[in-house]
Amino acid sequence: MNKLGLWSGTSETPLSIEGIKQAQVAGRQAKSLNIDYIVCSPLGRALKTARIVAKEIGYPKAKIHVNKLFIERHWGELEGTKWSQELDLDNVTEIETRDAILERARLALEFLNSLEADNVLVVSHGSFGRALRHHYAGIPYTNQRPPNEPVLPNGKILQWL
């Protein structure tokens, strides 16, 4: 749906061939990071990505922790429609609100901080990743990505220390 320019929050969409290749590359890049815990969104595309990375780094797939806190933002009636930067998201029905995703990200960070692990890999999604960064790194979260904010690329390992 990303390639088609559609809103694709909690819609179940398959991981594309390109996404599979990106996950394999990310896994090879993650080998030196000594990942000792993987947590991921319950959406199939994230779980498949987590399993590919786990295979690449020799992490047991059965130990991947699926956690609904890490799911992508739900876009309500926008799901599956043409993406637009100009929409006033505060007036879209059934959308997960900005406050709700930020609270979920706060809870997710609280969960991550409670782990007895040194190197945690989070496999999630763009909007949720921005909400998580808001709490972790103090980067403001807006309903839309500001033009000057870097894109969280698909299939890339971003390291937070």
PDB file of C-alpha atoms in Angstrom:
ATOM      1  CA  MET A   1       0.000   0.000   0.000  1.00  0.00           C
ATOM      2  CA  ASN A   2       2.991   2.296   0.557  1.00  0.00           C
ATOM      3  CA  LYS A   3       4.002   1.863  -3.063  1.00  0.00           C
ATOM      4  CA  LEU A   4       0.452   2.709  -4.166  1.00  0.00           C
ATOM      5  CA  GLY A   5       0.378   5.821  -1.960  1.00  0.00           C
ATOM      6  CA  LEU A   6      -2.475   4.557   0.227  1.00  0.00           C
ATOM      7  CA  TRP A   7      -3.145   4.939   3.947  1.00  0.00           C
ATOM      8  CA  SER A   8      -2.157   1.576   5.399  1.00  0.00           C
ATOM      9  CA  GLY A   9      -2.126   1.690   9.163  1.00  0.00           C
ATOM     10  CA  THR A  10      -3.659  -1.405  10.709  1.00  0.00           C
ATOM     11  CA  SER A  11      -4.734  -2.963   7.419  1.00  0.00           C
ATOM     12  CA  GLU A  12      -3.176  -6.383   6.958  1.00  0.00           C
ATOM     13  CA  THR A  13      -1.031  -6.106   3.866  1.00  0.00           C
ATOM     14  CA  PRO A  14       1.637  -8.589   2.818  1.00  0.00           C
ATOM     15  CA  LEU A  15       5.319  -7.795   2.961  1.00  0.00           C
ATOM     16  CA  SER A  16       6.408  -7.047  -0.602  1.00  0.00           C
ATOM     17  CA  ILE A  17       9.332  -8.695  -2.379  1.00  0.00           C
ATOM     18  CA  GLU A  18      11.226  -5.430  -1.851  1.00  0.00           C
ATOM     19  CA  GLY A  19      10.338  -5.531   1.861  1.00  0.00           C
ATOM     20  CA  ILE A  20      11.641  -9.095   2.137  1.00  0.00           C
ATOM     21  CA  LYS A  21      14.939  -8.051   0.546  1.00  0.00           C
ATOM     22  CA  GLN A  22      15.155  -5.006   2.849  1.00  0.00           C
ATOM     23  CA  ALA A  23      14.575  -7.236   5.882  1.00  0.00           C
ATOM     24  CA  GLN A  24      17.332  -9.610   4.763  1.00  0.00           C
ATOM     25  CA  VAL A  25      19.776  -6.723   4.361  1.00  0.00           C
ATOM     26  CA  ALA A  26      18.732  -5.281   7.727  1.00  0.00           C
ATOM     27  CA  GLY A  27      19.285  -8.684   9.320  1.00  0.00           C
ATOM     28  CA  ARG A  28      22.784  -8.950   7.908  1.00  0.00           C
ATOM     29  CA  GLN A  29      23.506  -5.428   9.186  1.00  0.00           C
ATOM     30  CA  ALA A  30      22.152  -6.348  12.633  1.00  0.00           C
ATOM     31  CA  LYS A  31      24.513  -9.299  13.110  1.00  0.00           C
ATOM     32  CA  SER A  32      27.091  -7.143  14.886  1.00  0.00           C
ATOM     33  CA  LEU A  33      24.560  -5.552  17.253  1.00  0.00           C
ATOM     34  CA  ASN A  34      24.241  -8.551  19.595  1.00  0.00           C
ATOM     35  CA  ILE A  35      20.429  -8.406  19.639  1.00  0.00           C
ATOM     36  CA  ASP A  36      19.174 -10.224  22.710  1.00  0.00           C
ATOM     37  CA  TYR A  37      15.452  -9.423  22.449  1.00  0.00           C
ATOM     38  CA  ILE A  38      13.102  -8.826  19.520  1.00  0.00           C
ATOM     39  CA  VAL A  39       9.700  -7.217  19.941  1.00  0.00           C
ATOM     40  CA  CYS A  40       7.359  -6.514  17.059  1.00  0.00           C
ATOM     41  CA  SER A  41       3.950  -5.328  16.003  1.00  0.00           C
ATOM     42  CA  PRO A  42       1.311  -8.033  15.537  1.00  0.00           C
ATOM     43  CA  LEU A  43       0.712  -7.011  11.912  1.00  0.00           C
ATOM     44  CA  GLY A  44       1.844  -9.712   9.508  1.00  0.00           C
ATOM     45  CA  ARG A  45       4.264  -7.508   7.596  1.00  0.00           C
ATOM     46  CA  ALA A  46       6.126  -6.618  10.821  1.00  0.00           C
ATOM     47  CA  LEU A  47       6.124 -10.187  12.105  1.00  0.00           C
ATOM     48  CA  LYS A  48       7.487 -11.488   8.805  1.00  0.00           C
ATOM     49  CA  THR A  49      10.202  -8.811   8.911  1.00  0.00           C
ATOM     50  CA  ALA A  50      11.083  -9.788  12.490  1.00  0.00           C
ATOM     51  CA  ARG A  51      11.302 -13.469  11.510  1.00  0.00           C
ATOM     52  CA  ILE A  52      13.582 -12.694   8.558  1.00  0.00           C
ATOM     53  CA  VAL A  53      15.902 -10.601  10.723  1.00  0.00           C
ATOM     54  CA  ALA A  54      15.842 -13.270  13.441  1.00  0.00           C
ATOM     55  CA  LYS A  55      16.926 -15.889  10.923  1.00  0.00           C
ATOM     56  CA  GLU A  56      19.765 -13.684   9.681  1.00  0.00           C
ATOM     57  CA  ILE A  57      21.125 -13.060  13.194  1.00  0.00           C
ATOM     58  CA  GLY A  58      20.493 -16.550  14.575  1.00  0.00           C
ATOM     59  CA  TYR A  59      17.793 -15.437  17.012  1.00  0.00           C
ATOM     60  CA  PRO A  60      15.128 -18.068  17.822  1.00  0.00           C
ATOM     61  CA  LYS A  61      11.914 -17.166  15.986  1.00  0.00           C
ATOM     62  CA  ALA A  62       9.881 -18.614  18.858  1.00  0.00           C
ATOM     63  CA  LYS A  63      11.325 -15.954  21.181  1.00  0.00           C
ATOM     64  CA  ILE A  64      10.048 -13.002  19.127  1.00  0.00           C
ATOM     65  CA  HIS A  65       7.732 -11.052  21.417  1.00  0.00           C
ATOM     66  CA  VAL A  66       4.612  -9.861  19.596  1.00  0.00           C
ATOM     67  CA  ASN A  67       3.144  -6.854  21.372  1.00  0.00           C
ATOM     68  CA  LYS A  68       0.066  -4.920  20.274  1.00  0.00           C
ATOM     69  CA  LEU A  69       1.488  -1.682  21.688  1.00  0.00           C
ATOM     70  CA  PHE A  70       3.816  -1.588  18.669  1.00  0.00           C
ATOM     71  CA  ILE A  71       1.080  -1.764  16.008  1.00  0.00           C
ATOM     72  CA  GLU A  72       0.800   1.010  13.428  1.00  0.00           C
ATOM     73  CA  ARG A  73      -1.597   3.897  13.922  1.00  0.00           C
ATOM     74  CA  HIS A  74      -5.154   3.163  12.858  1.00  0.00           C
ATOM     75  CA  TRP A  75      -6.296   5.600  10.182  1.00  0.00           C
ATOM     76  CA  GLY A  76     -10.044   4.988  10.454  1.00  0.00           C
ATOM     77  CA  GLU A  77     -11.981   5.707   7.291  1.00  0.00           C
ATOM     78  CA  LEU A  78      -8.733   6.656   5.532  1.00  0.00           C
ATOM     79  CA  GLU A  79      -7.440   3.063   5.557  1.00  0.00           C
ATOM     80  CA  GLY A  80      -6.907   2.019   1.934  1.00  0.00           C
ATOM     81  CA  THR A  81      -7.603   5.477   0.464  1.00  0.00           C
ATOM     82  CA  LYS A  82      -5.177   7.787  -1.338  1.00  0.00           C
ATOM     83  CA  TRP A  83      -2.619   9.335   1.019  1.00  0.00           C
ATOM     84  CA  SER A  84      -2.571  13.123   1.331  1.00  0.00           C
ATOM     85  CA  GLN A  85      -0.353  15.402   3.414  1.00  0.00           C
ATOM     86  CA  GLU A  86      -3.032  18.123   3.469  1.00  0.00           C
ATOM     87  CA  LEU A  87      -5.750  16.259   5.356  1.00  0.00           C
ATOM     88  CA  ASP A  88      -6.876  17.576   8.729  1.00  0.00           C
ATOM     89  CA  LEU A  89      -6.491  14.296  10.601  1.00  0.00           C
ATOM     90  CA  ASP A  90      -8.150  15.637  13.731  1.00  0.00           C
ATOM     91  CA  ASN A  91     -11.473  15.582  11.879  1.00  0.00           C
ATOM     92  CA  VAL A  92     -11.288  12.040  10.471  1.00  0.00           C
ATOM     93  CA  THR A  93     -13.736   9.621  12.071  1.00  0.00           C
ATOM     94  CA  GLU A  94     -12.500   6.474  13.811  1.00  0.00           C
ATOM     95  CA  ILE A  95      -8.859   7.535  13.549  1.00  0.00           C
ATOM     96  CA  GLU A  96      -6.525   6.756  16.416  1.00  0.00           C
ATOM     97  CA  THR A  97      -5.947  10.190  17.864  1.00  0.00           C
ATOM     98  CA  ARG A  98      -2.572  11.830  18.262  1.00  0.00           C
ATOM     99  CA  ASP A  99      -2.964  11.644  22.043  1.00  0.00           C
ATOM    100  CA  ALA A 100      -3.841   7.937  21.865  1.00  0.00           C
ATOM    101  CA  ILE A 101      -0.809   6.956  19.766  1.00  0.00           C
ATOM    102  CA  LEU A 102       1.468   9.032  21.982  1.00  0.00           C
ATOM    103  CA  GLU A 103       0.099   7.323  25.084  1.00  0.00           C
ATOM    104  CA  ARG A 104       0.571   3.917  23.459  1.00  0.00           C
ATOM    105  CA  ALA A 105       4.152   4.856  22.572  1.00  0.00           C
ATOM    106  CA  ARG A 106       4.765   5.989  26.157  1.00  0.00           C
ATOM    107  CA  LEU A 107       3.543   2.607  27.390  1.00  0.00           C
ATOM    108  CA  ALA A 108       5.703   0.841  24.797  1.00  0.00           C
ATOM    109  CA  LEU A 109       8.796   2.730  25.942  1.00  0.00           C
ATOM    110  CA  GLU A 110       7.926   1.880  29.534  1.00  0.00           C
ATOM    111  CA  PHE A 111       7.736  -1.782  28.462  1.00  0.00           C
ATOM    112  CA  LEU A 112      11.101  -1.559  26.673  1.00  0.00           C
ATOM    113  CA  ASN A 113      12.719   0.039  29.706  1.00  0.00           C
ATOM    114  CA  SER A 114      11.432  -2.805  31.894  1.00  0.00           C
ATOM    115  CA  LEU A 115      13.218  -5.487  29.866  1.00  0.00           C
ATOM    116  CA  GLU A 116      16.289  -7.203  31.184  1.00  0.00           C
ATOM    117  CA  ALA A 117      17.977  -7.001  27.814  1.00  0.00           C
ATOM    118  CA  ASP A 118      20.852  -4.898  26.561  1.00  0.00           C
ATOM    119  CA  ASN A 119      20.117  -4.805  22.824  1.00  0.00           C
ATOM    120  CA  VAL A 120      16.464  -4.779  21.827  1.00  0.00           C
ATOM    121  CA  LEU A 121      15.268  -4.808  18.243  1.00  0.00           C
ATOM    122  CA  VAL A 122      11.869  -3.179  17.704  1.00  0.00           C
ATOM    123  CA  VAL A 123      10.094  -4.051  14.462  1.00  0.00           C
ATOM    124  CA  SER A 124       7.222  -1.636  13.978  1.00  0.00           C
ATOM    125  CA  HIS A 125       5.882   1.039  11.638  1.00  0.00           C
ATOM    126  CA  GLY A 126       6.454   4.657  10.586  1.00  0.00           C
ATOM    127  CA  SER A 127       3.805   6.585  12.495  1.00  0.00           C
ATOM    128  CA  PHE A 128       4.309   4.526  15.596  1.00  0.00           C
ATOM    129  CA  GLY A 129       8.079   4.897  15.271  1.00  0.00           C
ATOM    130  CA  ARG A 130       7.693   8.687  15.189  1.00  0.00           C
ATOM    131  CA  ALA A 131       5.538   8.518  18.339  1.00  0.00           C
ATOM    132  CA  LEU A 132       8.147   6.357  20.054  1.00  0.00           C
ATOM    133  CA  ARG A 133      10.939   8.757  19.012  1.00  0.00           C
ATOM    134  CA  HIS A 134       8.866  11.604  20.480  1.00  0.00           C
ATOM    135  CA  HIS A 135       9.221  10.048  23.927  1.00  0.00           C
ATOM    136  CA  TYR A 136      12.703   8.631  23.533  1.00  0.00           C
ATOM    137  CA  ALA A 137      14.457  11.467  21.733  1.00  0.00           C
ATOM    138  CA  GLY A 138      12.158  14.450  22.311  1.00  0.00           C
ATOM    139  CA  ILE A 139      11.330  14.835  18.622  1.00  0.00           C
ATOM    140  CA  PRO A 140       7.915  16.543  18.315  1.00  0.00           C
ATOM    141  CA  TYR A 141       5.146  14.302  17.003  1.00  0.00           C
ATOM    142  CA  THR A 142       2.626  15.829  14.647  1.00  0.00           C
ATOM    143  CA  ASN A 143      -0.295  14.251  12.819  1.00  0.00           C
ATOM    144  CA  GLN A 144       1.763  14.397   9.636  1.00  0.00           C
ATOM    145  CA  ARG A 145       5.513  14.152   9.151  1.00  0.00           C
ATOM    146  CA  PRO A 146       6.904  17.694   8.927  1.00  0.00           C
ATOM    147  CA  PRO A 147       8.770  18.347   5.658  1.00  0.00           C
ATOM    148  CA  ASN A 148      12.097  18.804   7.487  1.00  0.00           C
ATOM    149  CA  GLU A 149      11.793  15.591   9.552  1.00  0.00           C
ATOM    150  CA  PRO A 150      13.764  12.642   8.214  1.00  0.00           C
ATOM    151  CA  VAL A 151      11.730   9.692   7.008  1.00  0.00           C
ATOM    152  CA  LEU A 152      12.015   6.480   8.985  1.00  0.00           C
ATOM    153  CA  PRO A 153      13.068   4.248   6.108  1.00  0.00           C
ATOM    154  CA  ASN A 154      11.525   0.816   5.604  1.00  0.00           C
ATOM    155  CA  GLY A 155      13.764  -2.113   6.398  1.00  0.00           C
ATOM    156  CA  LYS A 156      16.570  -0.131   8.028  1.00  0.00           C
ATOM    157  CA  ILE A 157      18.247  -0.639  11.375  1.00  0.00           C
ATOM    158  CA  LEU A 158      18.217   2.608  13.358  1.00  0.00           C
ATOM    159  CA  GLN A 159      20.276   2.411  16.509  1.00  0.00           C
ATOM    160  CA  TRP A 160      19.339   4.302  19.673  1.00  0.00           C
ATOM    161  CA  LEU A 161      21.810   4.386  22.488  1.00  0.00           C
TER     162      LEU A 161
END
